[in-house]
Coordinates of C-alpha atoms in Angstrom, one line a residue:
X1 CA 1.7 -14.0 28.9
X2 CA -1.4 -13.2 27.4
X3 CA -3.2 -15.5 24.9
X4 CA -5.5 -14.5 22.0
X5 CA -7.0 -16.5 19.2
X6 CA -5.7 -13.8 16.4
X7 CA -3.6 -10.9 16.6
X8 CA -3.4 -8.3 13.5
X9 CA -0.4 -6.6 12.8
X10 CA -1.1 -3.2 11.8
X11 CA -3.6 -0.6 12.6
X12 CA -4.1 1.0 8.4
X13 CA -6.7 0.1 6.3
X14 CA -6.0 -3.7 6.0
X15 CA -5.2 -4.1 9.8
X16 CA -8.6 -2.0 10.9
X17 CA -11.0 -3.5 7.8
X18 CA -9.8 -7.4 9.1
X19 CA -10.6 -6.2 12.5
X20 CA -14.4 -5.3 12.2
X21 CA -14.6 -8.6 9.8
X22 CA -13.3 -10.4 13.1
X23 CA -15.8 -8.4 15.4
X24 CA -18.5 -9.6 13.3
X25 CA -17.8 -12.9 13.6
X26 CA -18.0 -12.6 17.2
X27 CA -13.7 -13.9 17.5
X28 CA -13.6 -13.9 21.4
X29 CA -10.0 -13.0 22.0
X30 CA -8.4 -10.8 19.1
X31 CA -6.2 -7.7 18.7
X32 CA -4.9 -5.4 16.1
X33 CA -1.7 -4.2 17.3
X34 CA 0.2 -0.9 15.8
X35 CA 3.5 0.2 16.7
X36 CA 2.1 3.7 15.6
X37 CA -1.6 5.4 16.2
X38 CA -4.0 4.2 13.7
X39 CA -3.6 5.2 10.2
X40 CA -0.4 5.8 11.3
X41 CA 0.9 5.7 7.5
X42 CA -1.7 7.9 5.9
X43 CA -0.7 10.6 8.5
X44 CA 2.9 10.5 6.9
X45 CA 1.7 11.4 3.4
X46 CA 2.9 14.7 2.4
X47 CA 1.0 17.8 2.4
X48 CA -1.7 17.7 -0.4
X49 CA -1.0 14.0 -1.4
X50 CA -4.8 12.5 -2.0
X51 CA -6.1 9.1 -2.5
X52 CA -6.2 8.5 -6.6
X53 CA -9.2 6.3 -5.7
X54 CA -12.6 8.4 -5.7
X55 CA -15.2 7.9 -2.4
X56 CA -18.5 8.0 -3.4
X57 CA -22.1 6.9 -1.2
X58 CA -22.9 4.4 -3.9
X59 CA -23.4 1.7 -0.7
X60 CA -27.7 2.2 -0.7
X61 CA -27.0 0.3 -4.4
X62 CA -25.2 -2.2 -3.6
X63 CA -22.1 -0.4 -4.4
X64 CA -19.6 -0.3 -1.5
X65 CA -17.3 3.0 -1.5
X66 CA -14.0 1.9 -3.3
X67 CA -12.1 3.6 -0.5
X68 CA -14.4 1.7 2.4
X69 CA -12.8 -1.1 4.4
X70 CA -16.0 -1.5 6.3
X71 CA -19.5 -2.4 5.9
X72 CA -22.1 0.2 6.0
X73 CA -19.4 2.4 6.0
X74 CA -18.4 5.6 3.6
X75 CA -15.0 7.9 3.8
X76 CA -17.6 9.9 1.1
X77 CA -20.5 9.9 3.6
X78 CA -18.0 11.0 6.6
X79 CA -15.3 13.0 5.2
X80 CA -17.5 14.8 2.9
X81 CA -15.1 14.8 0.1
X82 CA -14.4 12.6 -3.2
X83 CA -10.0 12.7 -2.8
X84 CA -9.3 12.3 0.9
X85 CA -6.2 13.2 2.1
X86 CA -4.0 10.7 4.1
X87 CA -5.1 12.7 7.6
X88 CA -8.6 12.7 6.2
X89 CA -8.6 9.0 5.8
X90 CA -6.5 8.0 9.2
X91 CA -9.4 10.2 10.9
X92 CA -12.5 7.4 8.8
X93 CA -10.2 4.8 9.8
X94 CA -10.4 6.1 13.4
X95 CA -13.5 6.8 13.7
X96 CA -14.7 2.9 12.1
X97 CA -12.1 1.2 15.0
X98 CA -14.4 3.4 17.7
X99 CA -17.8 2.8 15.7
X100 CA -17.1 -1.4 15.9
X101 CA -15.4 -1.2 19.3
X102 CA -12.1 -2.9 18.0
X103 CA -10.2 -4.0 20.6
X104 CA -6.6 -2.1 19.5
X105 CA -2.8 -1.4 21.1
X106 CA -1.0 1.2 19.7
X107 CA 2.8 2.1 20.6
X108 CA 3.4 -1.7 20.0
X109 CA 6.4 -2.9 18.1
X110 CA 6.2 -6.4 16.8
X111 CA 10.0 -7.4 16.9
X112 CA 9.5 -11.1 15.7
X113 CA 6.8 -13.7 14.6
X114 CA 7.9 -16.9 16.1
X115 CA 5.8 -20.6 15.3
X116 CA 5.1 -22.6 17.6
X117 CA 6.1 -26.3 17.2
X118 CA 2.8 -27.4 19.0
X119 CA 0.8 -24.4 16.8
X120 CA 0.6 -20.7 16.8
X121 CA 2.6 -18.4 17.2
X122 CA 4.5 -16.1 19.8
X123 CA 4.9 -12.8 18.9
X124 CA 7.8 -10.7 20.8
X125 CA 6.8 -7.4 21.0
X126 CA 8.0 -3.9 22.6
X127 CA 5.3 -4.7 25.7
X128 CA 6.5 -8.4 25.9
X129 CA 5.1 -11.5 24.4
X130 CA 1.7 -12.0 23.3
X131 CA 0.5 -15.8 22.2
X132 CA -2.0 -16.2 19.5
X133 CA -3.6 -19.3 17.6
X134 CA -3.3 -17.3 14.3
X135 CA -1.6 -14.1 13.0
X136 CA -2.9 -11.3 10.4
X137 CA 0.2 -9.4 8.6
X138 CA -1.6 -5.8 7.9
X139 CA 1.4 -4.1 8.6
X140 CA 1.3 -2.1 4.6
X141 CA 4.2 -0.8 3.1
X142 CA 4.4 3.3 3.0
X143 CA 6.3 3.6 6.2
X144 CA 9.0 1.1 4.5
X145 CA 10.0 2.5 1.5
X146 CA 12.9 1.1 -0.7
X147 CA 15.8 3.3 -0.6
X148 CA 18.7 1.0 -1.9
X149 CA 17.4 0.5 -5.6
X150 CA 20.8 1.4 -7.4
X151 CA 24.5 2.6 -5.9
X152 CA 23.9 6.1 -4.9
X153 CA 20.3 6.2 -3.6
X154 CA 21.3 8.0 -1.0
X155 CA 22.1 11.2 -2.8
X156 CA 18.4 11.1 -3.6
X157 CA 15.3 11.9 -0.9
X158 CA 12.3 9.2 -1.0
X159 CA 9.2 11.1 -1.6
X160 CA 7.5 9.1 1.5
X161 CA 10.3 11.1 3.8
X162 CA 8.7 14.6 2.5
X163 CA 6.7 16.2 4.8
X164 CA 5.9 19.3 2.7
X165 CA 6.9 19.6 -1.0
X166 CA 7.6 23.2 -0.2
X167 CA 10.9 22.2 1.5
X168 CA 12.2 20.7 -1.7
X169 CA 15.2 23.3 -2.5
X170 CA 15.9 24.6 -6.0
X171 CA 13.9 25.6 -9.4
X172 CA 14.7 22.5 -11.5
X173 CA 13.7 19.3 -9.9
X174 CA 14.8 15.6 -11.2
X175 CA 12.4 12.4 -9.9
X176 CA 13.0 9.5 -10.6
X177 CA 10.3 6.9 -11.2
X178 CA 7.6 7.7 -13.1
X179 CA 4.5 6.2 -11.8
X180 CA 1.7 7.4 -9.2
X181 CA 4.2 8.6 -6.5
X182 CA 6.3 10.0 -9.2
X183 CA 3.6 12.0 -10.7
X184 CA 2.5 13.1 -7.4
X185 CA 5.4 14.5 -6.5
X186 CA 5.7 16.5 -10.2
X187 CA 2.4 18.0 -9.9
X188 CA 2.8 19.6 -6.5
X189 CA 6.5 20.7 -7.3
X190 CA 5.4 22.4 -10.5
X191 CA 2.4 24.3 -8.6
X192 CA 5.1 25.9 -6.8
X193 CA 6.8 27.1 -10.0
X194 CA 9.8 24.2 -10.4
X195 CA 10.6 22.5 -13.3
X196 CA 11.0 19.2 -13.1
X197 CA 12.5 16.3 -15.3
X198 CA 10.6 12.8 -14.4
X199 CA 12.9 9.6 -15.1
X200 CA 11.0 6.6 -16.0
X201 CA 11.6 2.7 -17.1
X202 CA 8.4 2.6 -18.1
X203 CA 6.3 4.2 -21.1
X204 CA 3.1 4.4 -19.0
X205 CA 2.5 8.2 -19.6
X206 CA 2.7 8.0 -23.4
X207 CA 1.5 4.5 -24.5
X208 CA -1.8 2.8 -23.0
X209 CA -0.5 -0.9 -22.0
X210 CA -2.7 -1.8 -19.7
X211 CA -5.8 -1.6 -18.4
X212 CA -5.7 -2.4 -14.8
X213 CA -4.6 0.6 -12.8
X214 CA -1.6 -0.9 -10.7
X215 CA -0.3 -0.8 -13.8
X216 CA -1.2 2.8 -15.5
X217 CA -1.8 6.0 -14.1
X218 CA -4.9 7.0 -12.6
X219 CA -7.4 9.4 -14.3
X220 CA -7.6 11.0 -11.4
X221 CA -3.5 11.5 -11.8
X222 CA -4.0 12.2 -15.2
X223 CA -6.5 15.1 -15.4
X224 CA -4.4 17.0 -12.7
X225 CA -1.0 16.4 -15.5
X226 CA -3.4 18.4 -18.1
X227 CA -3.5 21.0 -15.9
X228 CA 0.7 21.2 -15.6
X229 CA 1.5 23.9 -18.5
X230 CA 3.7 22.2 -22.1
X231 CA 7.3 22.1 -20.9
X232 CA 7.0 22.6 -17.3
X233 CA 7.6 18.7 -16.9
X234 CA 10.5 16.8 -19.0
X235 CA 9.7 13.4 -19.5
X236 CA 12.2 10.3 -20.0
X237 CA 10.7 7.2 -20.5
X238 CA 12.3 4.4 -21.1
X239 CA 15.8 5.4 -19.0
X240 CA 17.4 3.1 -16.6
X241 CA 18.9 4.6 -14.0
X242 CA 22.0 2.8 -13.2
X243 CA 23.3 5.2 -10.1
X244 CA 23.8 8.2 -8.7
X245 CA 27.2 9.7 -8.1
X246 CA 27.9 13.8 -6.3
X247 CA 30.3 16.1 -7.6
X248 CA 33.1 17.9 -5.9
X249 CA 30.8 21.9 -5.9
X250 CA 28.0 19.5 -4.3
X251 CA 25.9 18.9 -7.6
X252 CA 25.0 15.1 -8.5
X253 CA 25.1 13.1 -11.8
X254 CA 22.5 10.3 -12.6
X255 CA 23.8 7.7 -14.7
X256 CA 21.3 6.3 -17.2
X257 CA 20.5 3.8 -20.2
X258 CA 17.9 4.2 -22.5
X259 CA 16.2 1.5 -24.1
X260 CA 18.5 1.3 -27.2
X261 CA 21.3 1.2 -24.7
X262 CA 22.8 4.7 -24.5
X263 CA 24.4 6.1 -22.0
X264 CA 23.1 9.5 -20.6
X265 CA 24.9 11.1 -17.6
X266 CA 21.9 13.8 -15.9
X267 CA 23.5 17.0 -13.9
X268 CA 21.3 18.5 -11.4
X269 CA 22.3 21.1 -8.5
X270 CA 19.7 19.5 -6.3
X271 CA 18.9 16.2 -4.3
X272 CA 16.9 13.8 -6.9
X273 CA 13.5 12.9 -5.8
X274 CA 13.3 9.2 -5.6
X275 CA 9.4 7.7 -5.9
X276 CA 10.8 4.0 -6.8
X277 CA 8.1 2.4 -4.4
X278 CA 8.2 0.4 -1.2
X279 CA 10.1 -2.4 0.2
X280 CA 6.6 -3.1 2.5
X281 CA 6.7 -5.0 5.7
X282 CA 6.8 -8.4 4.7
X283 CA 10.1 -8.2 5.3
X284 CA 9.9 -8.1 8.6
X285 CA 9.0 -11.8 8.4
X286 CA 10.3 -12.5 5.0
X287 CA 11.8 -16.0 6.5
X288 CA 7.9 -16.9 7.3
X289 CA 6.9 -17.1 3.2
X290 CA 7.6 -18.7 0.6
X291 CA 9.0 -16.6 -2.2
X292 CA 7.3 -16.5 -5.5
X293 CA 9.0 -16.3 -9.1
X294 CA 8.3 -13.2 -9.3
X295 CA 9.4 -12.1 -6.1
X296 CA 6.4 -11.7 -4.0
X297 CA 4.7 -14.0 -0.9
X298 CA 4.3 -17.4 -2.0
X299 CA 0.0 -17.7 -0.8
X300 CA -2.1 -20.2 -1.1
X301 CA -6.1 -19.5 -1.8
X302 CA -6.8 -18.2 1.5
X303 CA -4.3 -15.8 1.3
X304 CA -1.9 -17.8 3.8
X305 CA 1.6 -18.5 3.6
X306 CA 2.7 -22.4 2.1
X307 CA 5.2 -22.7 4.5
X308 CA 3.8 -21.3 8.0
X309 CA 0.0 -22.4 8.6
X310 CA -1.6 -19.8 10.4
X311 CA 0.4 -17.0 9.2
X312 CA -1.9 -15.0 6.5
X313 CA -1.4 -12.0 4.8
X314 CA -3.7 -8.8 4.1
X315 CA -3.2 -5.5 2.2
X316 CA -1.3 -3.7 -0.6
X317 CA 1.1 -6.9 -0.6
X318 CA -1.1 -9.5 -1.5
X319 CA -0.4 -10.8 -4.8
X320 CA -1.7 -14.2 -6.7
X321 CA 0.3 -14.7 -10.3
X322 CA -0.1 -11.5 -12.3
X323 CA -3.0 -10.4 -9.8
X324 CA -1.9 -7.4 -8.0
X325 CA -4.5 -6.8 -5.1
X326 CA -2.5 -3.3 -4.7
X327 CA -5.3 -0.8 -4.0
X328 CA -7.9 -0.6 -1.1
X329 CA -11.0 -1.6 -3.3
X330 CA -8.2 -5.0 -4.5
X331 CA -7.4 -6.1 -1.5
X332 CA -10.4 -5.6 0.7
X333 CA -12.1 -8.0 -1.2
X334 CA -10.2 -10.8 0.0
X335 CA -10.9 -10.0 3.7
X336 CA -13.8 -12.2 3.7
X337 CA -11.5 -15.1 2.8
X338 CA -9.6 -15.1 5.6
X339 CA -12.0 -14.7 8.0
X340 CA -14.0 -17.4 6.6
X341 CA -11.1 -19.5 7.3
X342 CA -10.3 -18.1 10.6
X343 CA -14.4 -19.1 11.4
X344 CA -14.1 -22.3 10.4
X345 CA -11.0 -22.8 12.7
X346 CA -12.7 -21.6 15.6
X347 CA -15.6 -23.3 14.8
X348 CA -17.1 -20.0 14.8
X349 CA -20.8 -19.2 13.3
X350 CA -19.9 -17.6 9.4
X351 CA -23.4 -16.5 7.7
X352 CA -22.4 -12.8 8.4
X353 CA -20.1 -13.3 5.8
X354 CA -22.4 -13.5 2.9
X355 CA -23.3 -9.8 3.9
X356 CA -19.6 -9.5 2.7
X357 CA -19.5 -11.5 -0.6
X358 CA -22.8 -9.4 -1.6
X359 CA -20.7 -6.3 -1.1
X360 CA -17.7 -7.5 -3.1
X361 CA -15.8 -8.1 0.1
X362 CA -15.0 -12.1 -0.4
X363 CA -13.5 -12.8 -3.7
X364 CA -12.8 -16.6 -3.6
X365 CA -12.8 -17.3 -7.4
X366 CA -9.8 -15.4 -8.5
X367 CA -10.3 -17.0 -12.2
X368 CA -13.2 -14.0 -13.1
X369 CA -10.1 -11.5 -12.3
X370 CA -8.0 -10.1 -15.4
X371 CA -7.8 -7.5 -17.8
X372 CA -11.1 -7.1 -19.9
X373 CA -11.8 -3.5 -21.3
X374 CA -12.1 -3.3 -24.6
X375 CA -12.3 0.7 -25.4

């Protein structure tokens, strides 16, 4: 059995970024374990699907990229472009695990997260069982999308399962969710000349709600919607869908409600497009957090779970109250607080870190967070 003093589960950008955070503090014995290769979920996204986030070298100014999840690091700088595209990023992140040596496993399959009465943790895994002091859940959320939102989900196709939007079947299209994988999908189905009809409980495309942009559409998303000619996309905001039934001849018919509480019944000919997000991974060891009010892992302020020391949690699930640490510029910043903990554990040497909270990579105080544009 081998023993380490913290294994990361997850080779993406959360799994990768705590690993050279790790290597910097000099951990002795520590793995990041991925049951895929590394960026193993960016290399899924479908053809043409870019990050909404721009890359830029801003890091001479004391800027960091927004899509970095390193130090002295720049998908801008490397890639050479401002939108990278889930290959182009799983090559940075690739090329930032050889850069800092990390010490990585792929073609691992973490089965189970087991504590330890006397502390830690055993991890059974597809190579057998690996021992660690602490535990890093980096494992993301693309590769787990949620396909059981209403009765009839199945008729649908999750747009995380398309490979190339050129295989979607049929001139008039019907997705349903609205938000950045909705969009997504609508723009590259109407540059290949379908129309499609976008159902939505939420009015984020025609009113502005919200400044923070896990909540509204990107700009980047945005510009490329002006570019969609008037009718090509139908828009239904405000429509619960309630399921999804097929006809007889093969055709299906979405149920909905709109917000005054009518019924619509929607006919297409062709398998919806379902963008309703992702379950993530955290349910793999759902039993190992507490569960918030609003549905979420229960953390405490280093990002750890109430009810299992040791157990901490980094990447797109992170979420503290209203705070949604959703994107890669979010939730990187809260690397630094695990490790500082982790350091402090090992009794581990931490002054590297202030490298990381002058870089915006060590957000302790989330009370400066919050909405606060004003035009």
């Amino acid at each position: 059995m081998e023993y380490y003093d913290c294994l990361i589960v997850g080779g993406g950008a959360a799994g990768i970024g705590m690993g050279c955070v790790l290597k910097d503090l000099n951990v002795e014995k520590f793995c990041v374990l991925d049951r895929g290769d590394i960026g193993a979920s960016f290399l899924m996204w479908p053809d043409g699907t870019r990050m909404i986030t721009p890359s830029f070298t801003s890091n001479a100014y004391g800027m960091l990229d927004l899509n970095a999840i390193a130090l002295q690091t720049s998908p801008a700088y490397s890639l050479g472009t401002e939108h990278p595209t889930g290959e182009d990023y799983a090559d940075y992140l690739q090329a930032v695990a050889e850069y800092k040596e990390l010490p990585v496993q792929t073609g691992v399959d973490v089965i189970k997260v087991i504590p330890l009465e006397e502390g830690g943790f055993e991890l059974e895994t597809s190579i057998g069982t690996l021992r660690s002091k602490y535990v890093i859940w980096a494992a993301g959320e693309f590769q787990y999308p949620n396909l059981d939102n209403f009765p009839g989900s199945e008729y649908g196709i999750h747009n995380s399962l398309i490979s190339d939007w050129a295989d979607i079947s049929g001139e008039e299209i019907v997705i349903i969710g609205g938000y950045e994988s909705g969009a997504d999908a609508a723009i590259h189905l109407c540059k290949l000349g379908k129309k499609v009809t976008i159902i939505d409980r939420n009015d984020r495309w025609t009113e502005k709600g919200s400044s923070d942009p896990s909540m509204e559409l990107s700009p980047f998303t945005k510009d490329r919607l002006f570019d969609i000619p008037d009718g090509q996309i139908k828009l239904l905001p405000g429509y619960e869908v309630h399921w999804i039934e097929t006809n007889n001849d093969g055709s299906f018919v979405i149920s909905c409600e709109d917000r005054d509480g009518n019924a619509h019944n929607i006919q297409t000919n062709h398998r919806p497009v379902i963008a309703t997000g992702f379950k993530g991974s955290i349910g793999l060891v759902k039993p190992l957090f507490e569960e918030a009010a609003q549905g979420h892992a229960l953390l405490n302020e280093y990002d750890e779970s109430t009810i299992t020391p040791g157990l901490f949690l980094s990447g797109p699930s992170v979420t503290h109250g209203q705070l949604m640490f959703c994107f890669i510029y979010k939730f990187r910043q809260r690397f630094g607080v695990i490790a500082q903990q982790l350091a402090q554990r090992l009794a581990l040497d931490e002054s590297i870190l202030e490298q990381y909270r002058k870089y915006g990579m060590m957000l302790s105080d989330l009370s400066c967070c919050g909405e606060d544009c004003k035009c």
